[in-house]
Tab-separated table of C-alpha atoms in Angstrom:
chain	number	residue	atom	x	y	z
G	123	MET	CA	42.077	15.875	4.474
G	124	LEU	CA	39.528	15.502	7.276
G	125	ASP	CA	36.699	13.120	6.430
G	126	GLY	CA	33.425	14.967	7.104
G	127	VAL	CA	31.108	12.013	6.506
G	128	LEU	CA	30.383	10.039	9.667
G	129	SER	CA	28.744	6.649	9.127
G	130	ILE	CA	27.163	4.508	11.804
G	131	ALA	CA	29.862	1.842	11.394
G	132	ASP	CA	32.639	4.401	11.912
G	133	THR	CA	30.834	5.868	14.926
G	134	PHE	CA	30.637	2.640	16.899
G	135	ALA	CA	33.824	0.948	15.620
G	136	LYS	CA	37.044	0.921	17.615
G	137	TYR	CA	40.439	1.358	15.936
G	138	HIS	CA	44.027	0.678	16.968
G	139	CYS	CA	47.360	1.829	15.607
G	140	ASN	CA	49.033	-0.773	13.385
G	141	TYR	CA	52.486	0.365	14.551
G	142	CYS	CA	52.249	0.759	18.330
G	143	GLU	CA	49.137	-1.459	18.736
G	144	GLU	CA	47.466	1.158	20.975
G	145	ASP	CA	43.754	2.089	20.718
G	146	VAL	CA	43.050	5.289	18.787
G	147	ASN	CA	40.252	7.236	20.489
G	148	GLY	CA	40.439	10.497	18.574
G	149	LEU	CA	41.837	11.572	15.239
G	150	ARG	CA	43.676	8.859	13.292
G	151	VAL	CA	45.531	8.635	9.954
G	152	ARG	CA	44.418	6.095	7.333
G	153	CYS	CA	46.813	4.994	4.584
G	154	LEU	CA	45.257	5.247	1.124
G	155	GLU	CA	47.610	2.668	-0.413
G	156	CYS	CA	47.750	-0.018	2.279
G	157	GLU	CA	44.568	-1.942	2.994
G	158	ASP	CA	43.081	-1.461	6.497
G	159	PHE	CA	46.121	0.404	7.841
G	160	ASP	CA	45.703	3.100	10.534
G	161	LEU	CA	48.235	5.114	12.546
G	162	CYS	CA	47.920	7.278	15.613
G	163	LEU	CA	49.100	10.874	15.400
G	164	GLN	CA	52.305	10.176	17.395
G	165	CYS	CA	53.439	7.342	15.096
G	166	PHE	CA	52.462	9.318	11.987
G	167	SER	CA	54.494	12.353	13.142
G	168	CYS	CA	57.516	10.093	13.689
G	169	GLY	CA	57.259	8.719	10.131
G	170	ALA	CA	56.661	5.129	11.233
G	171	GLU	CA	57.121	2.403	8.588
G	172	ILE	CA	56.141	-1.234	9.008
G	173	GLY	CA	55.571	-4.022	6.521
G	174	LYS	CA	54.584	-2.607	3.095
G	175	HIS	CA	53.721	0.803	4.520
G	176	ARG	CA	56.036	3.709	3.698
G	177	ARG	CA	56.032	7.235	5.024
G	178	ASN	CA	55.518	8.723	1.541
G	179	HIS	CA	52.177	6.905	1.002
G	180	GLY	CA	49.016	8.909	0.568
G	181	TYR	CA	46.987	9.385	3.754
G	182	GLN	CA	43.669	10.706	5.070
G	183	PHE	CA	42.697	12.051	8.475
G	184	MET	CA	39.703	10.212	10.011
G	185	ASP	CA	37.557	11.205	12.988
G	186	THR	CA	35.505	8.573	14.889
G	187	GLY	CA	32.918	11.007	16.150
G	188	ASN	CA	34.727	12.925	18.873
G	189	PHE	CA	33.812	16.293	17.391
G	190	SER	CA	30.825	18.253	18.733
G	191	ILE	CA	27.637	18.785	16.668
G	192	PHE	CA	26.119	21.389	19.036
G	193	PRO	CA	29.032	23.435	20.408
G	194	GLY	CA	28.647	24.829	23.898
G	195	GLN	CA	25.988	22.348	25.104
G	196	GLY	CA	27.901	20.174	27.532
G	197	HIS	CA	30.533	19.189	24.959
G	198	TRP	CA	28.553	16.209	23.638
G	199	THR	CA	30.468	14.428	20.891
G	200	ALA	CA	28.913	13.081	17.714
G	201	ARG	CA	29.347	9.534	19.027
G	202	GLU	CA	27.381	10.376	22.171
G	203	GLU	CA	24.660	12.134	20.141
G	204	VAL	CA	24.193	9.067	17.932
G	205	ARG	CA	24.155	6.730	20.931
G	206	LEU	CA	21.559	8.965	22.653
G	207	LEU	CA	19.183	8.868	19.684
G	208	ASP	CA	19.699	5.139	19.218
G	209	ALA	CA	18.951	4.511	22.910
G	210	ILE	CA	15.785	6.663	22.773
G	211	GLU	CA	14.543	4.594	19.836
G	212	GLN	CA	15.499	1.292	21.467
G	213	TYR	CA	14.430	1.809	25.096
G	214	GLY	CA	11.782	4.518	24.745
G	215	TYR	CA	11.463	8.009	26.175
G	216	GLY	CA	11.890	7.999	29.960
G	217	ASN	CA	14.175	4.981	30.475
G	218	TRP	CA	17.081	7.257	31.290
G	219	GLU	CA	19.073	4.680	33.243
G	220	ASP	CA	19.093	2.249	30.300
G	221	ILE	CA	19.850	5.142	27.958
G	222	ALA	CA	22.805	6.246	30.103
G	223	ARG	CA	24.191	2.686	30.163
G	224	HIS	CA	23.922	2.613	26.372
G	225	ILE	CA	25.806	5.925	26.040
G	226	GLU	CA	28.455	4.701	28.544
G	227	THR	CA	29.843	8.198	29.218
G	228	ARG	CA	26.844	10.144	30.550
G	229	THR	CA	24.566	10.033	33.580
G	230	PRO	CA	20.778	9.585	33.339
G	231	GLU	CA	20.244	13.243	34.278
G	232	ASP	CA	22.676	14.405	31.562
G	233	ALA	CA	20.883	12.272	28.964
G	234	ARG	CA	17.469	13.607	30.010
G	235	ASN	CA	18.547	17.272	29.973
G	236	LYS	CA	20.347	16.877	26.647
G	237	TYR	CA	17.391	15.262	24.866
G	238	ILE	CA	14.830	17.744	26.202
G	239	SER	CA	16.987	20.828	25.540
G	240	SER	CA	18.120	19.815	22.029
G	241	TYR	CA	15.422	17.569	20.557
G	242	ILE	CA	12.206	18.801	22.248
G	243	ASP	CA	12.684	22.418	23.421
G	244	GLY	CA	15.558	23.215	21.058
G	245	SER	CA	15.615	24.130	17.359
G	246	ILE	CA	15.093	20.506	16.285
G	247	GLY	CA	12.113	20.145	18.605
G	248	ARG	CA	10.527	23.373	17.394
G	249	ALA	CA	10.844	22.232	13.773
G	250	SER	CA	9.524	18.709	14.346
G	251	TRP	CA	7.247	18.667	17.427
G	252	LYS	CA	5.418	22.003	17.254
G	253	PRO	CA	3.558	21.407	13.926
G	254	ALA	CA	2.262	18.070	15.228
G	255	LEU	CA	1.117	19.212	18.664
G	256	GLU	CA	-2.507	19.529	17.534
G	257	ARG	CA	-2.887	15.788	16.905
G	258	LEU	CA	0.090	14.234	18.694
G	259	GLN	CA	1.033	14.136	22.338
G	260	LEU	CA	4.505	14.614	23.705
G	261	PRO	CA	6.257	11.457	24.937
G	262	ILE	CA	5.134	10.233	28.351
G	263	GLU	CA	7.576	8.815	30.855
G	264	HIS	CA	5.928	5.424	31.322
G	265	THR	CA	8.372	4.479	34.088
G	266	SER	CA	6.803	6.937	36.547
G	267	ALA	CA	4.781	5.697	39.507
G	268	ASP	CA	1.383	6.667	38.043
G	269	THR	CA	1.797	5.039	34.614
G	270	GLY	CA	4.010	2.013	34.972
G	271	PRO	CA	4.676	-0.483	32.187
G	272	LEU	CA	2.039	-2.880	33.591
G	273	SER	CA	-0.418	-0.263	34.768
G	274	PRO	CA	-4.079	-1.217	34.142
G	275	THR	CA	-4.829	2.403	33.167
G	276	LEU	CA	-2.392	2.348	30.242
G	277	GLY	CA	-5.092	1.878	27.609
G	278	SER	CA	-8.211	3.071	29.444
G	279	SER	CA	-7.914	6.853	28.992
G	280	LEU	CA	-10.492	6.940	26.179
G	281	PRO	CA	-14.224	7.746	26.601
G	282	SER	CA	-16.671	4.862	26.403
G	283	GLN	CA	-18.627	4.000	23.263
G	284	PRO	CA	-22.017	5.824	22.962
G	285	LEU	CA	-24.032	2.665	22.216
G	286	SER	CA	-27.269	1.121	23.402
G	287	SER	CA	-27.378	-1.975	25.585
G	288	GLU	CA	-28.489	-4.128	22.648
G	289	GLU	CA	-25.610	-2.906	20.483
G	290	ASN	CA	-23.154	-3.458	23.347
G	291	THR	CA	-24.384	-7.039	23.635
G	292	ILE	CA	-23.928	-7.625	19.910
G	293	LEU	CA	-20.380	-6.244	20.020
G	294	GLY	CA	-19.491	-7.916	23.305
G	295	TYR	CA	-18.572	-4.489	24.707
G	296	MET	CA	-18.416	-3.709	28.421
G	297	PRO	CA	-18.792	0.102	28.747
G	298	HIS	CA	-17.842	0.392	32.428
G	299	ARG	CA	-14.544	-1.385	31.824
G	300	ASP	CA	-14.080	-0.079	28.259
G	301	ASP	CA	-13.181	-3.598	27.188
G	302	PHE	CA	-14.450	-6.098	24.676
G	303	GLU	CA	-14.980	-9.775	25.288
G	304	ARG	CA	-12.400	-10.303	22.569
G	305	GLU	CA	-9.918	-7.490	22.108
G	306	TRP	CA	-7.609	-6.860	19.198
G	307	ASP	CA	-4.582	-9.149	19.610
G	308	ASN	CA	-6.441	-10.975	22.336
G	309	ASP	CA	-3.450	-13.174	23.253
G	310	ALA	CA	-1.157	-10.213	24.068
G	311	GLU	CA	-1.308	-10.898	27.811
G	312	ALA	CA	0.007	-14.428	27.263
G	313	THR	CA	3.529	-13.045	26.738
G	314	ILE	CA	3.819	-11.628	30.274
G	315	ALA	CA	1.501	-13.947	32.219
G	316	PRO	CA	4.227	-16.474	33.175
G	317	LEU	CA	6.860	-13.814	33.994
G	318	PHE	CA	8.250	-13.714	37.506
G	319	ILE	CA	11.301	-11.776	38.640
G	320	HIS	CA	13.841	-13.559	40.829
G	321	PRO	CA	16.203	-10.878	42.218
G	322	VAL	CA	18.809	-13.488	43.207
G	323	ASP	CA	18.544	-16.186	40.544
G	324	ASP	CA	17.983	-13.984	37.490
G	325	GLU	CA	21.068	-13.096	35.495
G	326	ASP	CA	21.457	-9.966	33.400
G	327	ILE	CA	20.444	-11.731	30.188
G	328	ASP	CA	17.321	-13.165	31.872
G	329	MET	CA	16.342	-9.735	33.137
G	330	ALA	CA	16.912	-8.217	29.686
G	331	LEU	CA	14.739	-10.897	28.098
G	332	LYS	CA	11.901	-10.268	30.545
G	333	LEU	CA	12.118	-6.515	30.004
G	334	ALA	CA	11.975	-7.102	26.252
G	335	GLN	CA	8.801	-9.155	26.693
G	336	VAL	CA	7.269	-6.356	28.773
G	337	ASP	CA	8.199	-3.850	26.071
G	338	MET	CA	6.498	-6.038	23.447
G	339	TYR	CA	3.375	-6.153	25.597
G	340	MET	CA	3.372	-2.361	25.971
G	341	ARG	CA	3.581	-1.940	22.208
G	342	ARG	CA	0.558	-4.189	21.772
G	343	LEU	CA	-1.417	-2.185	24.362
G	344	ARG	CA	-0.562	1.056	22.579
G	345	GLU	CA	-1.670	-0.410	19.257
G	346	ARG	CA	-4.898	-1.615	20.870
G	347	SER	CA	-5.586	1.883	22.256
G	348	ARG	CA	-4.751	3.445	18.897
G	349	ARG	CA	-7.308	1.254	17.128
G	350	LYS	CA	-9.967	2.139	19.699
G	351	ARG	CA	-9.176	5.818	19.235
G	352	VAL	CA	-9.567	5.539	15.448
G	353	VAL	CA	-12.937	3.789	15.902
G	354	ARG	CA	-14.173	6.545	18.227
G	355	ASP	CA	-12.802	9.400	16.135
G	356	PHE	CA	-14.443	8.224	12.906
G	357	GLN	CA	-17.626	6.954	14.639
G	358	ILE	CA	-17.278	3.623	12.850
G	359	VAL	CA	-19.498	1.575	15.179
G	360	PRO	CA	-22.526	3.971	15.158
G	361	GLN	CA	-22.253	4.291	11.387
G	362	PHE	CA	-22.194	0.510	11.060
G	363	PHE	CA	-25.404	0.054	13.076
G	364	LYS	CA	-27.040	2.966	11.239
G	365	LYS	CA	-26.344	1.347	7.872
G	366	GLU	CA	-27.631	-1.978	9.139
G	367	LYS	CA	-30.919	-0.349	10.212
G	368	GLU	CA	-31.267	1.381	6.841
G	369	LYS	CA	-30.672	-1.903	5.033
G	370	ALA	CA	-33.372	-3.582	7.105
G	371	GLN	CA	-35.917	-0.840	6.371
G	372	ILE	CA	-35.165	-0.125	2.691
G	373	PRO	CA	-35.321	-2.932	0.087
G	374	PRO	CA	-31.933	-3.615	-1.527
G	375	LYS	CA	-31.298	-1.875	-4.810
G	376	LYS	CA	-28.307	-1.197	-6.948
G	377	LYS	CA	-26.692	2.063	-5.902
G	378	SER	CA	-24.110	3.856	-8.005
G	379	LYS	CA	-21.210	5.433	-6.147
G	380	ASP	CA	-20.671	9.163	-6.522
G	381	ASP	CA	-17.273	10.857	-6.672
G	382	ARG	CA	-17.019	11.343	-2.910
G	383	ASP	CA	-17.709	7.694	-2.137
G	384	ALA	CA	-15.158	6.586	-4.746
G	385	VAL	CA	-12.455	8.860	-3.312
G	386	ALA	CA	-13.286	7.787	0.273
G	387	GLU	CA	-12.978	4.131	-0.746
G	388	LYS	CA	-9.508	4.713	-2.211
G	389	LEU	CA	-8.306	6.710	0.848
G	390	ARG	CA	-9.675	4.305	3.443
G	391	ALA	CA	-6.203	2.906	4.224
G	392	ALA	CA	-4.857	6.419	4.974
G	393	SER	CA	-7.634	7.296	7.428
G	394	GLN	CA	-5.820	5.664	10.364
G	395	PHE	CA	-3.063	8.300	10.172
G	396	GLN	CA	-5.473	11.272	10.394
G	397	THR	CA	-8.303	12.520	12.523
G	398	ALA	CA	-11.865	12.412	11.222
G	399	SER	CA	-11.972	16.134	10.418
G	400	GLU	CA	-8.611	16.018	8.621
G	401	HIS	CA	-9.686	12.980	6.618
G	402	ASN	CA	-13.007	14.564	5.604
G	403	ASN	CA	-11.241	17.772	4.575
G	404	LEU	CA	-8.822	15.752	2.450
G	405	ILE	CA	-11.690	13.933	0.685
G	406	SER	CA	-13.571	17.201	0.072
G	407	SER	CA	-10.434	18.820	-1.322
G	408	MET	CA	-9.779	15.944	-3.716
G	409	VAL	CA	-13.415	15.939	-4.917
G	410	ARG	CA	-13.231	19.695	-5.438
G	411	GLU	CA	-9.968	19.282	-7.348
G	412	ARG	CA	-11.575	16.694	-9.650
G	413	GLU	CA	-14.519	19.040	-10.314
G	414	LEU	CA	-12.170	21.914	-11.123
G	415	ARG	CA	-10.139	19.740	-13.499
G	416	THR	CA	-13.350	18.710	-15.286
G	417	ARG	CA	-14.459	22.334	-15.582
G	418	ILE	CA	-11.037	23.366	-16.926
G	419	ARG	CA	-11.242	20.678	-19.622
G	420	GLU	CA	-14.701	21.933	-20.622
G	421	LEU	CA	-13.486	25.529	-20.893
G	422	LEU	CA	-10.484	24.448	-22.963
G	423	ARG	CA	-12.820	22.528	-25.293
G	424	TYR	CA	-14.983	25.649	-25.701
G	425	ARG	CA	-11.911	27.714	-26.550
G	426	ARG	CA	-10.707	25.177	-29.135
G	427	ASN	CA	-14.103	25.502	-30.815
G	428	GLY	CA	-13.821	29.291	-30.990
G	429	ILE	CA	-16.131	30.172	-28.082
G	430	ARG	CA	-15.100	33.240	-26.117
G	431	HIS	CA	-18.256	34.106	-24.134
G	432	VAL	CA	-20.281	32.145	-21.599
G	433	GLU	CA	-23.519	32.969	-23.403
G	434	GLU	CA	-22.383	31.023	-26.460
G	435	CYS	CA	-21.793	27.825	-24.460
G	436	HIS	CA	-25.520	26.963	-24.304
G	437	GLU	CA	-25.943	27.236	-28.080
G	438	PHE	CA	-22.827	25.158	-28.599
G	439	GLU	CA	-24.071	22.415	-26.269
G	440	VAL	CA	-27.487	22.341	-28.013
G	441	ALA	CA	-25.836	22.043	-31.426
G	442	ARG	CA	-23.495	19.363	-30.140
G	443	SER	CA	-26.370	17.326	-28.679
G	444	ARG	CA	-28.197	17.517	-32.034
G	445	ARG	CA	-25.074	16.380	-33.834
G	446	ASP	CA	-24.619	13.501	-31.399
G	447	LYS	CA	-28.244	12.456	-31.897
G	448	LYS	CA	-27.755	12.426	-35.682
G	449	LYS	CA	-24.654	10.293	-35.323
G	450	GLU	CA	-26.484	7.931	-33.000
G	451	ASN	CA	-29.400	7.654	-35.463
G	452	LYS	CA	-26.982	6.905	-38.295
G	453	LYS	CA	-25.364	4.195	-36.240
G	454	LYS	CA	-28.754	2.701	-35.407
G	455	SER	CA	-29.762	2.708	-39.085
G	456	LYS	CA	-26.503	1.016	-40.036
G	457	ARG	CA	-27.022	-1.628	-37.379
G	458	ARG	CA	-30.610	-2.153	-38.599
G	459	LYS	CA	-29.449	-2.550	-42.201
G	460	LYS	CA	-26.807	-5.037	-41.133
G	461	SER	CA	-29.354	-7.052	-39.208
G	462	GLU	CA	-31.693	-7.052	-42.249
G	463	MET	CA	-28.861	-8.149	-44.514
G	464	PHE	CA	-28.002	-10.917	-42.115
G	465	SER	CA	-31.631	-12.135	-42.070
G	466	ARG	CA	-31.737	-12.048	-45.900
G	467	LYS	CA	-28.599	-14.091	-46.103
G	468	LYS	CA	-30.216	-16.652	-43.891
G	469	ILE	CA	-33.265	-16.801	-46.174
G	470	HIS	CA	-31.058	-17.164	-49.266
G	471	ALA	CA	-29.090	-19.880	-47.550
G	472	SER	CA	-32.255	-21.875	-46.812
G	473	ARG	CA	-33.414	-21.528	-50.399
G	474	TYR	CA	-30.047	-22.652	-51.713
G	475	TRP	CA	-30.135	-25.683	-49.438
G	476	ARG	CA	-33.591	-26.703	-50.734
G	477	TRP	CA	-32.412	-26.259	-54.308
G	478	LYS	CA	-29.317	-28.345	-53.596
G	479	MET	CA	-31.393	-31.170	-52.115
G	480	ALA	CA	-33.745	-31.105	-55.161
G	481	GLN	CA	-30.749	-31.346	-57.490
G	482	ARG	CA	-29.431	-34.348	-55.582
G	483	GLU	CA	-32.855	-36.046	-55.768
G	484	LEU	CA	-33.067	-35.452	-59.543
G	485	GLU	CA	-29.549	-36.822	-60.008
G	486	ARG	CA	-30.451	-39.931	-58.011
G	487	GLN	CA	-33.589	-40.521	-60.100
G	488	ARG	CA	-31.615	-40.075	-63.323
G	489	LEU	CA	-29.036	-42.645	-62.254
G	490	GLU	CA	-31.749	-45.128	-61.304
G	491	ARG	CA	-33.460	-44.630	-64.689
G	492	GLU	CA	-30.194	-45.148	-66.567
G	493	GLN	CA	-29.445	-48.320	-64.619
G	494	ARG	CA	-32.970	-49.642	-65.322
G	495	GLU	CA	-32.651	-48.876	-69.057
G	496	HIS	CA	-29.245	-50.520	-69.104
G	497	HIS	CA	-30.673	-53.732	-67.597
G	498	GLU	CA	-33.583	-53.737	-70.025
G	499	LEU	CA	-31.257	-53.225	-73.010
G	500	GLY	CA	-28.984	-56.058	-71.862
G	501	GLY	CA	-31.981	-58.418	-71.570
G	502	ARG	CA	-33.182	-57.676	-75.123
G	503	GLU	CA	-29.728	-58.293	-76.587
G	504	GLN	CA	-29.495	-61.663	-74.821
G	505	HIS	CA	-32.908	-62.702	-76.125
G	506	THR	CA	-31.931	-61.793	-79.734
G	507	THR	CA	-28.734	-63.837	-79.475
G	508	ASP	CA	-30.580	-66.909	-78.152
G	509	THR	CA	-33.155	-66.735	-81.003
G	510	ALA	CA	-30.459	-66.509	-83.685
G	511	GLY	CA	-28.599	-69.558	-82.271
G	512	GLY	CA	-31.717	-71.789	-82.293
G	513	GLY	CA	-32.473	-71.109	-86.014
G	514	SER	CA	-29.014	-72.136	-87.146
G	515	ARG	CA	-29.238	-75.439	-85.292
G	516	GLY	CA	-32.628	-76.289	-86.962
G	517	GLU	CA	-31.218	-75.854	-90.454
């Protein structure tokens, strides 16, 4: 059975026959019972046996990507297609010499014609590029003479900021150069500043490292231009200064956010992937959706209460507001009664405490009186005993 699933590992791996030890470039036979055992078609047809492998073992035909995905277009194999796409992602659109070296079997012109005809002008390009043409640009060959990788015009194709001289000074913006005193990722130029190409002394790995550093710098410049474009598209800087002027003129007060401001705050992170008009349309659509959902819930509530006509809704709302006011008044009366009961309990508690203190004072006085009577009674008994003893001695 021919394996129809082509993984990346199988595409770039190289296999050899375990019997004749020759490389297998096309279709091969994999044994399903022996681990990691492959045969070429010649050895398989001869019924080769070696080690634990026997000719009656189960087998499976495997293809390493030598079949064609787009028949009739230069006979490009699946391996070459995958290598082309991987090279485009790695080296960027336009570096056809590096892309051809990565493919290993095609010339730069073949790679360029294949990518444009299949992935830009072909069916894949029409399905992927055409819907995005309104807000995306086609890839630019940055290796051309006009727009080189270190060209100073790489990030200066945007219009200048419409700001006053005072605002430019505050931002540190130079309109004639379209630069800021401190750009985003201000240390990006430090990666390529010490680079110097030595045609004789540089080895291939040194040249590859320097080209990688240049590619990193280009990515940073593109990100810097993208951020400037987002700022211009959404008019962030003029809006910032406008809000600052309004804050200076109007005294601060607590402002409640409406539905549109709340939705815009939640979608702020997604604004960088859209234009200003697209982002505003998205916010308006979501606000409208929320309003419709609220209206649908109201209509369903009317229907549950037996209302079938719009004219009856006003009477229902008036009756409901009266009922809510009655409930609110009942709650207020209950809270008032509870507060009165709580105040009464406090009064009773103070009275009880005064009564308890009076009882303790009476008990203390009673004990003192009993002790005083006990001492007086003991003194009288002692006096009577002494008098009786003296009379007996006189007799």
